[in-house]
Each structure stands twice: as C-alpha cells, then as structure tokens.
Coordinates of C-alpha atoms and ligand atoms in Angstrom, one line a residue:
M29 CA -35.0 -0.4 -28.8
T30 CA -32.3 2.2 -29.3
L31 CA -32.0 4.8 -26.6
S32 CA -30.7 8.3 -27.1
I33 CA -27.5 9.2 -25.2
P34 CA -29.4 11.3 -22.6
A35 CA -31.8 8.4 -22.0
A36 CA -29.0 5.8 -21.8
L37 CA -27.1 8.0 -19.4
A38 CA -30.1 8.4 -17.1
A39 CA -30.9 4.6 -17.2
A40 CA -27.3 3.8 -16.4
A41 CA -27.0 6.4 -13.6
A42 CA -30.1 4.9 -12.0
R43 CA -28.3 1.6 -11.5
F44 CA -25.3 3.2 -9.8
A45 CA -27.1 4.3 -6.6
F46 CA -24.2 2.8 -4.5
S47 CA -21.8 5.4 -6.1
A48 CA -21.2 8.9 -4.8
T49 CA -21.2 10.1 -8.5
P50 CA -23.7 8.0 -10.5
R51 CA -24.2 10.5 -13.3
L52 CA -20.5 11.2 -13.7
D53 CA -19.8 7.4 -13.7
A54 CA -22.3 7.0 -16.6
E55 CA -20.8 9.8 -18.6
L56 CA -17.3 8.5 -18.2
L57 CA -18.4 5.0 -19.3
M58 CA -20.3 6.4 -22.3
A59 CA -17.3 8.5 -23.3
H60 CA -15.1 5.5 -23.0
A61 CA -17.4 3.4 -25.1
L62 CA -17.4 6.1 -27.8
M63 CA -13.6 6.5 -27.5
I64 CA -14.0 10.3 -27.0
D65 CA -13.4 12.4 -23.9
R66 CA -16.2 13.4 -21.5
T67 CA -16.1 17.0 -22.6
A68 CA -16.7 16.0 -26.2
L69 CA -19.6 13.9 -25.1
L70 CA -21.2 16.7 -23.1
L71 CA -20.8 19.1 -26.0
D72 CA -22.4 16.8 -28.5
S73 CA -24.6 14.0 -27.3
D74 CA -26.4 13.7 -30.6
R75 CA -24.7 10.4 -31.4
A76 CA -25.6 6.7 -31.4
V77 CA -24.9 4.9 -28.2
S78 CA -22.0 2.6 -28.7
P79 CA -22.9 -1.1 -28.6
G80 CA -20.2 -1.7 -26.0
F81 CA -21.8 0.6 -23.4
A82 CA -24.2 -2.0 -22.0
A83 CA -21.4 -4.3 -20.9
L84 CA -19.5 -1.4 -19.2
V85 CA -22.7 -0.6 -17.3
E86 CA -23.0 -4.2 -16.1
R87 CA -19.4 -4.0 -14.8
R88 CA -20.1 -0.8 -12.9
A89 CA -23.3 -2.1 -11.6
A90 CA -21.2 -4.9 -10.0
Q91 CA -19.4 -2.0 -8.3
E92 CA -16.1 -2.4 -10.2
P93 CA -14.1 0.9 -9.9
I94 CA -14.7 3.2 -12.9
A95 CA -10.9 3.5 -13.3
Y96 CA -10.6 -0.3 -13.8
I97 CA -13.2 -0.2 -16.5
T98 CA -11.9 2.8 -18.4
G99 CA -8.2 1.8 -17.6
T100 CA -7.2 5.3 -16.6
R101 CA -7.3 7.8 -13.7
G102 CA -6.2 11.4 -13.6
F103 CA -3.9 12.3 -10.7
W104 CA -2.4 15.8 -10.1
S105 CA -1.3 16.9 -13.6
I106 CA -1.0 13.4 -15.2
D107 CA -3.1 10.5 -16.4
L108 CA -2.2 7.0 -15.1
A109 CA -3.1 3.6 -16.6
V110 CA -4.6 1.4 -13.9
G111 CA -6.4 -1.9 -13.7
P112 CA -7.1 -4.8 -11.4
G113 CA -4.2 -5.6 -9.1
V114 CA -3.2 -2.0 -8.4
L115 CA -4.6 0.7 -6.1
V116 CA -6.6 3.4 -7.9
P117 CA -5.0 6.8 -7.3
R118 CA -7.2 8.9 -4.9
A119 CA -7.7 12.6 -5.3
D120 CA -7.1 12.9 -1.5
S121 CA -3.5 11.7 -2.1
E122 CA -2.8 14.9 -4.1
T123 CA -2.5 16.5 -0.6
L124 CA 0.9 14.8 -0.4
I125 CA 2.1 16.5 -3.6
E126 CA 0.7 19.9 -2.4
A127 CA 2.5 19.4 0.9
A128 CA 5.8 18.5 -0.9
V129 CA 5.4 21.5 -3.2
A130 CA 5.0 23.8 -0.1
Q131 CA 8.0 22.1 1.7
F132 CA 10.3 22.5 -1.3
A133 CA 9.2 25.9 -2.5
G134 CA 12.2 27.6 -4.3
R135 CA 14.5 24.6 -3.9
P136 CA 13.3 21.7 -6.1
P137 CA 14.1 18.2 -4.8
G138 CA 16.7 16.4 -7.0
R139 CA 16.2 12.8 -5.9
I140 CA 12.8 11.4 -5.0
L141 CA 11.9 8.0 -3.5
D142 CA 8.3 6.6 -3.6
L143 CA 7.7 3.7 -1.3
G144 CA 4.6 1.7 -2.3
T145 CA 4.4 3.4 -5.6
G146 CA 1.5 1.3 -7.0
P147 CA 1.0 2.5 -10.6
G148 CA 3.7 5.1 -10.1
T149 CA 1.2 7.6 -8.6
L150 CA 3.2 9.8 -6.3
L151 CA 6.6 9.4 -8.0
L152 CA 5.4 10.3 -11.5
A153 CA 3.3 13.2 -10.2
A154 CA 6.3 14.6 -8.4
L155 CA 8.5 14.1 -11.5
A156 CA 5.9 16.0 -13.5
E157 CA 6.1 18.8 -11.0
W158 CA 9.9 19.0 -10.9
P159 CA 11.2 18.4 -14.5
A160 CA 14.9 18.2 -13.4
A161 CA 14.3 15.5 -10.7
T162 CA 14.9 11.8 -11.0
G163 CA 13.5 9.1 -8.7
L164 CA 13.0 5.5 -7.6
G165 CA 9.6 3.8 -7.1
V166 CA 9.5 0.7 -4.9
D167 CA 6.6 -1.7 -4.6
A168 CA 6.1 -5.3 -3.3
S169 CA 3.8 -6.1 -6.2
P170 CA 5.2 -7.0 -9.6
D171 CA 1.8 -6.2 -11.1
A172 CA 1.9 -2.7 -9.7
L173 CA 5.4 -2.2 -11.1
G174 CA 4.3 -3.3 -14.5
Y175 CA 1.7 -0.4 -14.5
A176 CA 4.3 2.0 -13.0
R177 CA 6.8 1.2 -15.8
R178 CA 4.2 1.6 -18.5
N179 CA 3.0 4.8 -17.0
A180 CA 6.6 6.2 -16.9
A181 CA 7.1 5.3 -20.5
A182 CA 3.7 6.8 -21.6
L183 CA 4.7 10.1 -19.8
A184 CA 8.2 10.0 -21.4
M185 CA 9.7 9.8 -17.9
E186 CA 11.4 6.4 -18.2
A187 CA 14.9 8.0 -18.2
R188 CA 14.0 9.8 -14.9
A189 CA 12.1 7.0 -13.1
A190 CA 13.5 3.7 -12.0
F191 CA 11.4 1.0 -10.4
A192 CA 12.3 -1.8 -8.1
L193 CA 10.6 -4.7 -6.4
G194 CA 11.1 -4.3 -2.7
N195 CA 9.9 -4.2 0.9
W196 CA 9.7 -0.6 1.9
G197 CA 13.2 0.9 2.3
A198 CA 14.9 -2.5 2.9
G199 CA 18.3 -2.6 1.1
I200 CA 18.2 1.0 -0.2
A201 CA 21.6 2.5 0.5
E202 CA 20.9 6.0 -1.0
R203 CA 19.4 9.1 0.6
F204 CA 16.7 11.2 -1.1
D205 CA 15.6 14.8 -0.9
L206 CA 12.0 13.8 -0.9
V207 CA 10.6 10.5 0.3
L208 CA 6.9 9.9 -0.5
A209 CA 4.8 7.0 0.7
N210 CA 1.1 6.0 0.7
P211 CA 1.3 2.7 2.6
P212 CA -1.7 0.5 3.5
Y213 CA -3.3 1.9 6.6
V214 CA -6.8 0.4 6.9
A215 CA -7.4 -1.7 10.1
T216 CA -8.0 -5.3 9.1
G217 CA -11.5 -5.4 10.5
D218 CA -12.6 -2.0 9.1
D219 CA -15.5 -1.7 6.8
L220 CA -14.7 -0.5 3.3
P221 CA -17.2 0.2 0.4
A222 CA -17.7 -2.9 -1.7
E223 CA -16.2 -1.1 -4.6
V224 CA -12.9 -0.9 -2.7
R225 CA -13.1 -4.2 -0.7
D226 CA -14.2 -6.5 -3.5
H227 CA -12.0 -5.1 -6.3
E228 CA -8.8 -3.4 -5.1
P229 CA -5.7 -5.2 -3.8
A230 CA -6.0 -6.0 -0.1
A231 CA -2.2 -5.8 0.2
A232 CA -2.4 -2.1 -0.7
L233 CA -5.2 -1.3 1.8
F234 CA -4.9 -3.4 5.1
A235 CA -2.2 -3.0 7.7
G236 CA -3.0 -5.1 10.7
A237 CA -5.4 -4.8 13.6
D238 CA -4.8 -1.0 14.1
G239 CA -3.8 -0.2 10.5
L240 CA -0.3 0.8 11.7
D241 CA 1.8 -2.2 10.8
D242 CA 3.5 -0.7 7.8
Y243 CA 4.3 2.6 9.6
R244 CA 6.0 0.4 12.2
R245 CA 8.2 -1.0 9.4
L246 CA 8.7 2.4 7.7
A247 CA 9.4 4.7 10.6
P248 CA 12.8 3.1 11.6
Q249 CA 14.0 3.1 8.0
L250 CA 13.1 6.8 7.2
A251 CA 15.9 8.5 9.0
G252 CA 18.4 6.7 6.9
L253 CA 16.6 7.5 3.6
I254 CA 16.2 11.3 4.0
A255 CA 19.1 13.4 2.7
P256 CA 20.2 16.5 4.8
G257 CA 17.6 19.2 4.3
G258 CA 15.2 16.6 2.9
A259 CA 11.7 15.5 4.0
A260 CA 9.4 12.5 4.0
V261 CA 5.7 13.1 3.1
I262 CA 3.6 10.1 4.3
E263 CA -0.1 9.5 3.8
I264 CA -2.1 8.6 7.0
G265 CA -5.7 7.6 7.9
A266 CA -7.7 10.5 9.2
D267 CA -7.4 9.3 12.9
Q268 CA -3.8 8.2 12.8
A269 CA -1.8 11.5 13.0
A270 CA -1.0 11.1 16.7
A271 CA 0.0 7.5 16.5
V272 CA 2.2 7.9 13.4
T273 CA 3.8 11.1 14.7
A274 CA 4.8 9.1 17.8
L275 CA 6.3 6.3 15.7
L276 CA 8.3 8.9 13.7
A277 CA 9.4 10.6 16.9
G278 CA 10.6 7.2 18.2
A279 CA 12.9 7.2 15.1
G280 CA 14.2 10.7 15.7
L281 CA 11.9 12.5 13.2
R282 CA 9.7 15.6 13.7
A283 CA 6.4 15.6 11.9
T284 CA 3.7 18.2 11.1
T285 CA 0.2 17.2 10.0
V286 CA -1.4 18.4 6.8
R287 CA -5.2 18.2 6.0
D288 CA -6.9 17.3 2.8
L289 CA -9.6 19.4 1.1
G290 CA -12.2 17.7 3.2
G291 CA -10.5 19.0 6.4
R292 CA -9.3 15.5 7.5
D293 CA -5.8 14.8 8.5
R294 CA -4.2 13.3 5.4
C295 CA -0.4 13.3 5.6
L296 CA 2.6 14.0 7.7
V297 CA 5.6 15.9 6.7
A298 CA 8.6 14.5 8.5
T299 CA 12.1 16.0 8.8
A300 CA 15.2 15.0 10.7
Ligands
LIG19 N1 -7.7 6.0 1.3 C1 -7.7 4.6 0.9 C2 -9.2 4.1 0.9 O1 -9.9 4.5 0.0 C3 -6.8 3.8 1.7 C4 -5.5 3.7 1.0 C5 -4.4 3.2 1.8 O2 -4.6 2.3 2.7 N2 -3.3 3.7 1.5 O3 -9.6 3.4 1.7

C-alpha cells in the first residue's frame, strides 16, 4: 500500500509520542528522505513518499535524535553537521551568543576561545556574528573535532577557526577577548530523556555527583585566559548559578546570570 505524504506523516508522528515535537520530527524526516527542505515539503506535499522514509521512521522510533538522522542542526545563524559521538547543539545555548553580543556591543571581540566546542557550535556561531574575528576551539574528543573542522570548512571559516585536542584551558598560553564554554553539567545520577541518555556522548553531558566537576577545573583557568576588557560566557544548568558564581568568585571573577527564553538561568557572563 502506498500512503500519501499527509497519511505517511500522520502515521509516523503517531509513533513519536515520546518526542515534544512528533509532527515536526516526521516532517523533517520526510523532507530529508526526499532531499528537499521542510518548507518545500509543506508547500507541495503532492509527491510520492521516498522509499527511504520508513527506515528513518524506525530510527526515530528508537528515540535517536533527529539531528543524528538528518545529519544536521541549525544553530544561531548557521547549520552544523552532527552525528553520533558529538553533542547536538541546543537552541537554549543560543542564549550564550545573545549574552556575548550584548556584552560586546559596539566593540567586536577579535579573538575567541571555545572550550568544549563539540561540532564547533559556539565558536562558529560567534565567528559568523563577528566576521573579522578569529578563534580556537578545544575539545577532548577527536570525533567532535572532526565534525568541528568539517563544519568550519563548510562555512568557509577554516582560515579563521583553528581546532585543538585538549583538556579545557590546559597548556593554552594566549588570552582571548571572549571565552565561550558549554561544559558537561548534568549530575551523574540525574535522569535524562532516553533520546539524550542512550544516544549522545556521556562525556559531553555528565560531570560528577553534583554536575560541577568541570566548572571546578575551568574556574581556576579562566582568569588566565581572559584578555583585559574581555569576558567569559559559560553555560550552566538551571539550578547551578549560585554554585558556579561562587567557584568563579574563588578564582577572582565576577559573574552575572543570564536566563534563556524559558526563563531558566542558562549562562554566566564572567569578567575579571
Ligand atoms: N542541556 C543539555 C541537556 O540537554 C546538557 C548539556 C551539557 O551538559 N552541557 O541535557
């Protein structure tokens, strides 16, 4: 039996009850199977369902992240290639770019460091925002750096973005106008949706019994990485503002808290 596109979308969405966005998921998979974008699909659904669609639906039904299946995720003004082994960029992390834009209004940062860059998320979004800036992305995962380098090349930013395997700021002698970081901050025992827990890299998510292990490593390094007049913008868990502010204060940094669109504490802007 051959289903029409609307019927195939409805049948697929019905299998994605675990998702916050079952219908959108189905549309993204259908568009991917047809090798068109979602807008084109919505404008003209009078097509044949691609034979590849059923296999994509099975993967999503097993709660694989949509971005792993389609191989791409939009973040800020750019599209990033992603896949198993690298954290999928979250819309909430765009709060960090907004906070940096507010912090550097009228005086663009020249040098940018992204600690735990994953597929290049924060660094490449910042370089898109400030076309004269250059930067360094550091990650402990060679797989993540592979994605980051491919993304920089696809965005024609390879001359402005360098990437290095590393352990947070260890061994970095330079100072940067803007230091970005989205470290792991989930407490080891915390419950995560199966989609995240079973598919995304644990090393990018979990940070010890209280989720603060990587802030304890980062905080003492930051003062030596921020250039005069510069700032660090660090993602935090919604209940971690006080604890991370205290860790930064212990390293001589002042921090203000910025909320995401959902009204949750999402990042700290730290200055010397
Ligand atoms: N916000 C992420 C989540 O979906 C956590 C990312 C992180 O630990 N940096 O759980």
